[in-house]
Amino acid sequence: MAAESLVAHRGRILHCLGDPGEEADPAAVEYFSDGVLMVDAGRIVDLGPAASVLPKYPGDVTLTEHRGNLLIPGMIDCHVHYPQIDIIASCGDQLLDWLNHYTFPVESRFDDSDEALSVAEFFLDELLRNGTTTALVFATVHPQSVDAIFAAALKRNMRLAAGKVLMDRNCPEALQDDAASAYRDSRELLERWHGQGRLHYAITPRFAPTCSDAQLAAAGKLAAEFPETLVHTHLAENIDEVAWVADLFPASRSYLDVYKQAGLLRERSVFAHCLHLDEQDYVDLAAAGGAMAFCPTSNLFLGSGLFDLARARGHRIRVGLGTDVGGGTSLGMLRTMSEAYKVLQLNRQTLSSYRALFLVTLGAAEALYMDDRIGNFALGKDADFITLNYDSTPLMQRRLEHAEELTEELFVLIMLGDDRAISAAYVMGELAYSKE
Ligand code: GUN
Ligand code: ZN
């Protein structure tokens, strides 16, 4: 191994080996108070206490000191809409009115490639500034909106999944495609982008109400032809939406069953929200290997409901956290974790700090079926990681003086932290964002 390509990152290092659960099982995490993460050519090649790792390598190995900062895997956002950046924090509506008043008008701008690219660039820079190195992203109905987000992600060498939104009814005409063009455009885009760099294609029917039977069938056909792609949609977010789906699809047993019948429930299918499901839905989702994106800031902001994490994990369903911006109110996963804790409190559940970390790293990677490449510091994985500082505000600094254990420290960091706590983000071992 050529010493000049090796970089040792030294700091406090924490990552998950499994789901620590509500009880914060210490065996599900690995922590080194003075650790070294050794990176070579963008991959993790060694990890352990500095005292035992460093002596194994030549004395002239490049050493990056993170000086007491906490080094964790890059965070993963399992559900976000990049075109909705400009309508974040729009007041007053629940889902269906919010879509009509704010979302559809802003998305109609993305037929303009220049606009799409400039929003995509801003969006990805904001993700990195917030410590997010991977995301599963909605574009708009316009193919050029997908080209824009993929081009911007490729430039940053980010692992990112996205897709063209499919919507052929119950929305403004200017935003409608049709079943045939949805299939053709999606196929063309996935053949162009999937597997380029670190990019993944996601077949993206917006949600059942805006997709005809023919369009859902076309999406299902594509999902069967390209099993390595993701499927990304919304499910059972809002009570009025669920009632509407029951009216539109009288032959389906449930909202999830609409997708199941169309062939859209499979491994690598990611469903945002999943708030109003019945027992059979949980069983079906688990059996198929589908995943849920839990989007707490959005669920509170749009008044949609409370996610049942204990039930989902009880069924061993893959779950990751999503910001769901513009329905969500922060692009930061720290804020998102802290709101997840509060949602679960209202459901008489709790969220340990270790499990919160799992839901934005390894658990999220499992939800996206990317855990062979990202999510923790297993040897051979991509070196996507971030560093967090403990003194980003006077209050955080003061509170942490009274923290006794790692779980408590991490909990305080999550509850009080935001983008100011992110010192740096590394993508494939390269510095992609630095606060300094
Ligand atoms: N359901 C259908 N479209 C959307 C969207 O853009 N945001 C959210 N939160 N839910 C949706
Ligand atoms: Zn959404």
Short mmCIF file of C-alpha atoms and ligand atoms in Angstrom, two decimals:
data_model
loop_
_atom_site.label_atom_id
_atom_site.label_comp_id
_atom_site.label_asym_id
_atom_site.label_seq_id
_atom_site.Cartn_x
_atom_site.Cartn_y
_atom_site.Cartn_z
CA MET A 1 0.00 0.00 0.00
CA ALA A 2 1.56 3.32 -1.04
CA ALA A 3 1.97 5.44 2.05
CA GLU A 4 1.31 8.66 0.14
CA SER A 5 -2.32 7.71 -0.67
CA LEU A 6 -3.13 6.77 2.93
CA VAL A 7 -4.77 9.29 5.23
CA ALA A 8 -5.32 8.73 8.94
CA HIS A 9 -8.25 10.63 10.46
CA ARG A 10 -7.83 10.90 14.22
CA GLY A 11 -10.62 11.87 16.61
CA ARG A 12 -13.44 10.42 18.65
CA ILE A 13 -15.03 7.85 16.38
CA LEU A 14 -18.51 6.37 16.68
CA HIS A 15 -20.51 4.15 14.34
CA CYS A 16 -23.25 1.52 14.48
CA LEU A 17 -22.85 -2.21 13.94
CA GLY A 18 -26.59 -2.91 14.20
CA ASP A 19 -29.82 -1.40 15.59
CA PRO A 20 -29.18 -0.38 19.21
CA GLY A 21 -32.95 -0.36 19.86
CA GLU A 22 -34.82 1.65 22.48
CA GLU A 23 -32.46 0.37 25.16
CA ALA A 24 -29.33 1.76 23.45
CA ASP A 25 -27.57 -1.62 23.35
CA PRO A 26 -23.87 -0.75 23.65
CA ALA A 27 -22.94 -3.87 21.65
CA ALA A 28 -24.61 -2.32 18.60
CA VAL A 29 -22.14 0.57 18.46
CA GLU A 30 -18.39 0.86 18.35
CA TYR A 31 -16.65 3.85 19.94
CA PHE A 32 -13.01 4.91 20.11
CA SER A 33 -12.31 7.89 22.38
CA ASP A 34 -8.98 8.38 20.58
CA GLY A 35 -9.51 6.56 17.33
CA VAL A 36 -8.11 6.44 13.83
CA LEU A 37 -10.07 5.92 10.63
CA MET A 38 -7.60 4.97 7.93
CA VAL A 39 -8.62 5.87 4.38
CA ASP A 40 -6.99 4.81 1.14
CA ALA A 41 -8.24 5.85 -2.28
CA GLY A 42 -11.65 6.79 -0.90
CA ARG A 43 -12.20 3.54 1.01
CA ILE A 44 -11.95 2.61 4.67
CA VAL A 45 -8.97 0.34 5.18
CA ASP A 46 -8.54 0.34 8.96
CA LEU A 47 -10.23 1.49 12.15
CA GLY A 48 -9.34 1.27 15.81
CA PRO A 49 -7.66 2.97 18.74
CA ALA A 50 -4.92 5.36 17.60
CA ALA A 51 -2.43 3.60 19.86
CA SER A 52 -2.82 0.33 18.01
CA VAL A 53 -3.58 1.51 14.45
CA LEU A 54 -0.93 4.21 13.92
CA PRO A 55 2.13 2.02 14.69
CA LYS A 56 1.11 -0.33 11.85
CA TYR A 57 1.77 2.37 9.23
CA PRO A 58 4.83 4.31 8.07
CA GLY A 59 5.66 7.32 10.22
CA ASP A 60 5.11 9.72 7.31
CA VAL A 61 1.45 8.74 6.77
CA THR A 62 -0.73 11.84 6.37
CA LEU A 63 -2.53 12.52 9.63
CA THR A 64 -5.65 14.70 9.86
CA GLU A 65 -6.36 15.66 13.46
CA HIS A 66 -10.00 16.22 14.30
CA ARG A 67 -9.09 17.29 17.84
CA GLY A 68 -11.84 16.01 20.06
CA ASN A 69 -14.49 16.27 17.38
CA LEU A 70 -16.82 13.32 16.94
CA LEU A 71 -16.38 11.47 13.68
CA ILE A 72 -19.45 9.55 12.47
CA PRO A 73 -20.57 8.16 9.11
CA GLY A 74 -22.04 10.69 6.67
CA MET A 75 -25.74 11.08 7.40
CA ILE A 76 -28.39 9.81 4.97
CA ASP A 77 -31.68 11.53 4.14
CA CYS A 78 -34.16 8.85 3.01
CA HIS A 79 -36.77 11.22 1.57
CA VAL A 80 -36.43 14.79 0.32
CA HIS A 81 -37.67 16.96 -2.59
CA TYR A 82 -34.93 19.18 -3.99
CA PRO A 83 -37.33 21.32 -6.10
CA GLN A 84 -39.22 22.33 -2.94
CA ILE A 85 -36.31 24.24 -1.38
CA ASP A 86 -37.98 27.55 -2.22
CA ILE A 87 -41.30 26.70 -0.55
CA ILE A 88 -39.93 25.40 2.74
CA ALA A 89 -41.78 27.04 5.63
CA SER A 90 -45.01 27.86 3.79
CA CYS A 91 -47.78 28.48 6.29
CA GLY A 92 -51.23 27.18 6.85
CA ASP A 93 -52.23 23.99 5.02
CA GLN A 94 -52.37 20.25 5.38
CA LEU A 95 -51.09 17.97 2.64
CA LEU A 96 -53.60 18.22 -0.22
CA ASP A 97 -54.07 22.00 -0.03
CA TRP A 98 -50.35 22.50 0.54
CA LEU A 99 -49.62 20.59 -2.67
CA ASN A 100 -52.02 22.77 -4.67
CA HIS A 101 -51.08 26.11 -3.13
CA TYR A 102 -47.31 25.81 -2.90
CA THR A 103 -45.81 22.62 -4.28
CA PHE A 104 -47.22 22.30 -7.77
CA PRO A 105 -46.59 25.97 -8.67
CA VAL A 106 -42.92 25.81 -7.64
CA GLU A 107 -42.36 22.48 -9.39
CA SER A 108 -43.65 23.91 -12.68
CA ARG A 109 -40.46 26.03 -12.88
CA PHE A 110 -38.30 22.95 -13.39
CA ASP A 111 -38.95 22.69 -17.09
CA ASP A 112 -36.12 25.25 -17.17
CA SER A 113 -32.80 23.36 -17.03
CA ASP A 114 -30.86 26.38 -15.80
CA GLU A 115 -33.25 26.90 -12.90
CA ALA A 116 -33.12 23.17 -12.11
CA LEU A 117 -29.33 23.11 -12.09
CA SER A 118 -28.97 26.19 -9.93
CA VAL A 119 -31.44 24.82 -7.36
CA ALA A 120 -29.76 21.39 -7.45
CA GLU A 121 -26.33 22.92 -6.78
CA PHE A 122 -27.64 24.96 -3.86
CA PHE A 123 -29.51 21.95 -2.48
CA LEU A 124 -26.50 19.62 -2.50
CA ASP A 125 -24.25 22.23 -0.93
CA GLU A 126 -26.84 22.63 1.82
CA LEU A 127 -26.96 18.87 2.36
CA LEU A 128 -23.19 18.74 2.80
CA ARG A 129 -23.24 21.77 5.10
CA ASN A 130 -25.73 19.83 7.23
CA GLY A 131 -23.62 16.67 7.28
CA THR A 132 -25.73 14.72 4.80
CA THR A 133 -23.65 12.85 2.24
CA THR A 134 -26.35 10.64 0.69
CA ALA A 135 -30.03 11.24 -0.07
CA LEU A 136 -33.00 9.70 -1.84
CA VAL A 137 -34.42 12.63 -3.76
CA PHE A 138 -37.64 13.52 -5.59
CA ALA A 139 -37.07 15.62 -8.71
CA THR A 140 -40.10 16.88 -10.71
CA VAL A 141 -42.03 15.49 -13.66
CA HIS A 142 -39.49 17.09 -16.02
CA PRO A 143 -36.64 14.82 -17.18
CA GLN A 144 -34.30 17.82 -17.16
CA SER A 145 -34.84 18.15 -13.39
CA VAL A 146 -33.33 14.66 -13.01
CA ASP A 147 -30.39 15.46 -15.27
CA ALA A 148 -29.73 18.52 -13.09
CA ILE A 149 -29.63 16.74 -9.72
CA PHE A 150 -27.56 13.85 -11.06
CA ALA A 151 -25.06 16.16 -12.78
CA ALA A 152 -24.67 18.17 -9.56
CA ALA A 153 -24.24 14.98 -7.47
CA LEU A 154 -21.73 13.51 -9.92
CA LYS A 155 -19.67 16.68 -9.70
CA ARG A 156 -19.52 16.21 -5.91
CA ASN A 157 -18.97 12.43 -6.18
CA MET A 158 -21.93 11.90 -3.84
CA ARG A 159 -23.85 8.66 -3.50
CA LEU A 160 -27.35 9.81 -4.40
CA ALA A 161 -30.60 8.32 -5.67
CA ALA A 162 -33.22 10.28 -7.61
CA GLY A 163 -35.82 9.93 -10.31
CA LYS A 164 -38.36 11.59 -12.55
CA VAL A 165 -41.71 12.11 -10.85
CA LEU A 166 -44.60 10.25 -12.49
CA MET A 167 -47.96 12.09 -12.34
CA ASP A 168 -50.63 11.90 -15.02
CA ARG A 169 -53.83 13.04 -13.30
CA ASN A 170 -55.32 15.11 -10.46
CA CYS A 171 -52.71 17.81 -10.79
CA PRO A 172 -52.13 20.88 -13.03
CA GLU A 173 -51.95 19.99 -16.72
CA ALA A 174 -48.55 21.60 -17.11
CA LEU A 175 -47.17 19.04 -14.68
CA GLN A 176 -48.73 15.95 -16.23
CA ASP A 177 -46.98 13.24 -18.17
CA ASP A 178 -48.72 10.07 -19.39
CA ALA A 179 -48.16 6.37 -18.89
CA ALA A 180 -46.16 5.92 -22.09
CA SER A 181 -43.93 8.98 -21.68
CA ALA A 182 -43.43 8.17 -17.98
CA TYR A 183 -42.10 4.76 -18.92
CA ARG A 184 -39.99 5.98 -21.83
CA ASP A 185 -38.47 8.98 -20.03
CA SER A 186 -37.76 7.03 -16.84
CA ARG A 187 -36.11 4.26 -18.79
CA GLU A 188 -33.98 6.68 -20.75
CA LEU A 189 -32.90 8.48 -17.57
CA LEU A 190 -32.11 5.31 -15.69
CA GLU A 191 -30.08 3.95 -18.58
CA ARG A 192 -28.18 7.25 -18.69
CA TRP A 193 -27.52 7.70 -14.98
CA HIS A 194 -27.90 4.51 -12.92
CA GLY A 195 -24.46 3.23 -11.96
CA GLN A 196 -22.64 6.32 -13.23
CA GLY A 197 -20.29 7.41 -10.43
CA ARG A 198 -22.20 6.73 -7.23
CA LEU A 199 -25.67 7.40 -8.63
CA HIS A 200 -28.77 5.26 -8.29
CA TYR A 201 -32.01 5.60 -10.19
CA ALA A 202 -35.31 5.65 -8.29
CA ILE A 203 -38.58 4.97 -10.12
CA THR A 204 -40.74 7.72 -8.62
CA PRO A 205 -44.55 7.65 -8.93
CA ARG A 206 -45.55 10.76 -6.94
CA PHE A 207 -48.37 9.03 -5.02
CA ALA A 208 -51.39 6.95 -5.95
CA PRO A 209 -53.82 9.91 -6.33
CA THR A 210 -51.80 11.49 -9.14
CA CYS A 211 -51.10 8.22 -10.99
CA SER A 212 -53.56 6.40 -13.25
CA ASP A 213 -53.75 2.61 -13.19
CA ALA A 214 -51.95 2.57 -16.54
CA GLN A 215 -49.13 4.70 -15.17
CA LEU A 216 -48.72 2.62 -12.03
CA ALA A 217 -48.60 -0.49 -14.21
CA ALA A 218 -45.90 1.10 -16.40
CA ALA A 219 -43.88 1.96 -13.29
CA GLY A 220 -44.32 -1.61 -12.03
CA LYS A 221 -43.12 -2.99 -15.36
CA LEU A 222 -40.00 -0.86 -15.13
CA ALA A 223 -39.46 -1.91 -11.49
CA ALA A 224 -39.51 -5.57 -12.57
CA GLU A 225 -37.22 -4.99 -15.55
CA PHE A 226 -34.67 -3.09 -13.47
CA PRO A 227 -34.70 -4.70 -10.01
CA GLU A 228 -31.45 -2.93 -9.06
CA THR A 229 -33.21 0.47 -9.12
CA LEU A 230 -35.11 1.91 -6.19
CA VAL A 231 -38.83 2.64 -6.12
CA HIS A 232 -39.68 5.85 -4.26
CA THR A 233 -43.15 7.15 -3.44
CA HIS A 234 -45.47 8.44 -0.70
CA LEU A 235 -47.78 6.23 1.34
CA ALA A 236 -50.56 6.90 3.85
CA GLU A 237 -49.40 10.33 4.95
CA ASN A 238 -52.68 12.12 5.59
CA ILE A 239 -56.19 10.96 6.53
CA ASP A 240 -57.91 12.80 3.66
CA GLU A 241 -55.37 11.40 1.21
CA VAL A 242 -56.03 7.84 2.45
CA ALA A 243 -59.79 8.33 2.00
CA TRP A 244 -59.21 9.71 -1.51
CA VAL A 245 -57.13 6.65 -2.45
CA ALA A 246 -59.92 4.37 -1.19
CA ASP A 247 -62.34 6.22 -3.54
CA LEU A 248 -59.97 6.16 -6.50
CA PHE A 249 -58.99 2.49 -6.15
CA PRO A 250 -62.09 0.64 -4.90
CA ALA A 251 -60.62 -2.72 -5.95
CA SER A 252 -57.61 -2.36 -3.65
CA ARG A 253 -57.63 -3.67 -0.09
CA SER A 254 -55.59 -0.71 1.16
CA TYR A 255 -53.40 2.17 0.00
CA LEU A 256 -50.32 -0.06 0.13
CA ASP A 257 -52.21 -2.68 -1.86
CA VAL A 258 -52.50 -0.21 -4.77
CA TYR A 259 -48.71 -0.24 -5.05
CA LYS A 260 -48.49 -3.97 -4.36
CA GLN A 261 -50.90 -4.80 -7.18
CA ALA A 262 -48.89 -2.63 -9.55
CA GLY A 263 -45.65 -4.47 -8.74
CA LEU A 264 -44.22 -1.52 -6.84
CA LEU A 265 -43.78 -3.26 -3.49
CA ARG A 266 -40.46 -5.03 -3.55
CA GLU A 267 -36.93 -4.85 -2.18
CA ARG A 268 -35.56 -1.32 -2.70
CA SER A 269 -39.06 0.21 -2.51
CA VAL A 270 -39.03 3.18 -0.14
CA PHE A 271 -42.32 4.59 1.13
CA ALA A 272 -42.37 8.02 2.72
CA HIS A 273 -44.52 8.54 5.84
CA CYS A 274 -46.49 5.26 6.40
CA LEU A 275 -48.61 6.86 9.15
CA HIS A 276 -52.02 5.29 8.56
CA LEU A 277 -51.48 1.59 7.86
CA ASP A 278 -53.18 -1.54 9.13
CA GLU A 279 -51.62 -4.77 10.39
CA GLN A 280 -51.74 -6.46 6.99
CA ASP A 281 -49.83 -3.54 5.48
CA TYR A 282 -47.02 -3.95 8.04
CA VAL A 283 -46.91 -7.69 7.30
CA ASP A 284 -46.82 -7.11 3.53
CA LEU A 285 -44.18 -4.40 3.73
CA ALA A 286 -41.96 -6.58 5.92
CA ALA A 287 -42.38 -9.66 3.72
CA ALA A 288 -41.50 -7.74 0.57
CA GLY A 289 -38.37 -6.14 2.05
CA GLY A 290 -39.72 -2.63 1.47
CA ALA A 291 -38.65 0.32 3.61
CA MET A 292 -40.24 3.27 5.39
CA ALA A 293 -38.96 6.84 5.52
CA PHE A 294 -39.95 8.44 8.83
CA CYS A 295 -40.23 12.21 8.27
CA PRO A 296 -40.93 13.81 11.65
CA THR A 297 -40.59 17.52 10.87
CA SER A 298 -42.92 17.15 7.91
CA ASN A 299 -45.43 15.01 9.79
CA LEU A 300 -45.64 17.69 12.50
CA PHE A 301 -45.57 20.68 10.14
CA LEU A 302 -48.33 19.33 7.88
CA GLY A 303 -50.23 17.88 10.84
CA SER A 304 -50.16 14.45 9.23
CA GLY A 305 -49.77 12.10 12.19
CA LEU A 306 -47.34 10.18 14.37
CA PHE A 307 -45.02 7.49 13.02
CA ASP A 308 -45.03 4.18 14.93
CA LEU A 309 -41.37 3.18 15.07
CA ALA A 310 -41.82 0.39 17.61
CA ARG A 311 -44.39 -1.28 15.37
CA ALA A 312 -42.27 -0.92 12.24
CA ARG A 313 -39.11 -2.26 13.85
CA GLY A 314 -41.17 -4.91 15.64
CA HIS A 315 -42.01 -6.18 12.15
CA ARG A 316 -38.30 -5.84 11.27
CA ILE A 317 -39.15 -3.31 8.56
CA ARG A 318 -36.24 -1.23 7.32
CA VAL A 319 -36.63 2.39 8.48
CA GLY A 320 -34.58 5.50 7.80
CA LEU A 321 -35.23 9.16 8.61
CA GLY A 322 -36.21 11.66 5.93
CA THR A 323 -36.44 15.44 6.03
CA ASP A 324 -39.18 15.65 3.36
CA VAL A 325 -38.29 19.27 2.65
CA GLY A 326 -40.41 21.32 1.56
CA GLY A 327 -43.05 19.61 3.80
CA GLY A 328 -40.27 19.22 6.34
CA THR A 329 -38.80 22.26 8.02
CA SER A 330 -35.09 21.44 8.12
CA LEU A 331 -32.55 19.88 5.77
CA GLY A 332 -30.51 18.83 8.79
CA MET A 333 -30.62 15.30 10.12
CA LEU A 334 -29.72 16.53 13.65
CA ARG A 335 -32.94 18.56 13.77
CA THR A 336 -34.79 15.67 12.17
CA MET A 337 -33.57 13.24 14.85
CA SER A 338 -34.62 15.58 17.63
CA GLU A 339 -38.13 15.95 16.17
CA ALA A 340 -38.28 12.15 15.77
CA TYR A 341 -37.67 11.86 19.49
CA LYS A 342 -40.59 14.22 20.20
CA VAL A 343 -42.95 12.42 17.81
CA LEU A 344 -42.15 9.15 19.53
CA GLN A 345 -42.74 10.73 22.94
CA LEU A 346 -46.27 11.59 21.78
CA ASN A 347 -46.62 7.90 20.86
CA ARG A 348 -45.39 6.80 24.30
CA GLN A 349 -42.16 5.52 22.79
CA THR A 350 -38.63 6.70 23.16
CA LEU A 351 -35.66 7.14 20.88
CA SER A 352 -32.23 6.39 22.29
CA SER A 353 -29.41 8.53 20.96
CA TYR A 354 -27.71 5.43 19.55
CA ARG A 355 -30.85 4.39 17.72
CA ALA A 356 -31.26 7.92 16.37
CA LEU A 357 -27.74 7.64 14.97
CA PHE A 358 -28.64 4.25 13.47
CA LEU A 359 -31.69 5.75 11.72
CA VAL A 360 -29.54 8.29 9.85
CA THR A 361 -26.59 5.99 9.12
CA LEU A 362 -26.64 2.19 8.99
CA GLY A 363 -30.42 1.83 9.29
CA ALA A 364 -30.94 4.35 6.50
CA ALA A 365 -28.33 2.58 4.36
CA GLU A 366 -30.23 -0.68 4.93
CA ALA A 367 -33.50 1.03 3.95
CA LEU A 368 -31.91 2.10 0.65
CA TYR A 369 -30.08 -1.23 0.19
CA MET A 370 -26.80 0.66 0.15
CA ASP A 371 -25.38 -0.88 3.32
CA ASP A 372 -22.81 -2.82 1.31
CA ARG A 373 -21.18 0.56 0.52
CA ILE A 374 -22.14 3.12 3.20
CA GLY A 375 -23.74 3.45 6.66
CA ASN A 376 -20.83 2.55 8.93
CA PHE A 377 -17.06 2.16 8.99
CA ALA A 378 -16.82 -1.50 8.04
CA LEU A 379 -13.57 -2.10 6.15
CA GLY A 380 -13.91 -1.66 2.40
CA LYS A 381 -16.86 0.74 2.57
CA ASP A 382 -16.80 4.19 1.02
CA ALA A 383 -15.14 6.79 3.24
CA ASP A 384 -18.14 9.13 3.63
CA PHE A 385 -17.95 10.68 7.09
CA ILE A 386 -18.52 13.89 9.00
CA THR A 387 -17.11 15.54 12.08
CA LEU A 388 -19.22 17.17 14.77
CA ASN A 389 -18.06 19.75 17.28
CA TYR A 390 -19.32 19.85 20.82
CA ASP A 391 -19.13 23.59 21.34
CA SER A 392 -21.21 24.98 18.49
CA THR A 393 -23.25 27.09 20.90
CA PRO A 394 -22.56 28.32 24.44
CA LEU A 395 -25.60 26.39 25.66
CA MET A 396 -24.44 23.13 24.13
CA GLN A 397 -20.98 23.60 25.56
CA ARG A 398 -22.39 24.32 29.02
CA ARG A 399 -24.84 21.43 28.99
CA LEU A 400 -22.17 18.98 27.85
CA GLU A 401 -20.03 19.81 30.85
CA HIS A 402 -22.63 17.85 32.83
CA ALA A 403 -22.92 14.89 30.48
CA GLU A 404 -21.68 11.71 32.09
CA GLU A 405 -21.74 9.10 29.38
CA LEU A 406 -21.49 8.85 25.64
CA THR A 407 -25.22 8.16 25.19
CA GLU A 408 -26.02 11.37 27.07
CA GLU A 409 -23.43 13.41 25.18
CA LEU A 410 -24.84 12.22 21.89
CA PHE A 411 -28.37 12.91 23.04
CA VAL A 412 -27.49 16.51 23.92
CA LEU A 413 -25.73 16.93 20.60
CA ILE A 414 -28.84 15.71 18.80
CA MET A 415 -31.33 17.79 20.82
CA LEU A 416 -29.34 21.05 20.74
CA GLY A 417 -27.39 20.61 17.52
CA ASP A 418 -27.93 21.98 14.04
CA ASP A 419 -25.75 22.88 11.05
CA ARG A 420 -23.42 24.82 13.37
CA ALA A 421 -22.37 21.50 14.92
CA ILE A 422 -21.14 20.13 11.59
CA SER A 423 -17.42 20.90 11.27
CA ALA A 424 -16.67 19.00 8.08
CA ALA A 425 -18.05 16.51 5.58
CA TYR A 426 -15.89 14.06 3.65
CA VAL A 427 -17.06 12.28 0.50
CA MET A 428 -14.98 9.25 -0.58
CA GLY A 429 -12.22 10.51 1.70
CA GLU A 430 -12.16 13.99 0.15
CA LEU A 431 -13.10 17.11 2.08
CA ALA A 432 -16.43 18.23 0.60
CA TYR A 433 -17.41 20.82 3.21
CA SER A 434 -15.54 22.58 5.97
CA LYS A 435 -16.97 25.07 8.42
CA GLU A 436 -13.62 26.81 8.85
N1 GUN B 1 -47.54 13.45 -1.42
C1 GUN B 1 -47.53 13.65 -2.76
N2 GUN B 1 -46.64 14.60 -3.10
C2 GUN B 1 -46.07 15.01 -1.96
C3 GUN B 1 -45.07 15.97 -1.65
O1 GUN B 1 -44.52 16.65 -2.51
N3 GUN B 1 -44.75 16.11 -0.34
C4 GUN B 1 -45.34 15.37 0.63
N4 GUN B 1 -44.97 15.54 1.90
N5 GUN B 1 -46.29 14.47 0.38
C5 GUN B 1 -46.65 14.29 -0.89
ZN ZN B 2 -42.37 13.87 0.26
#
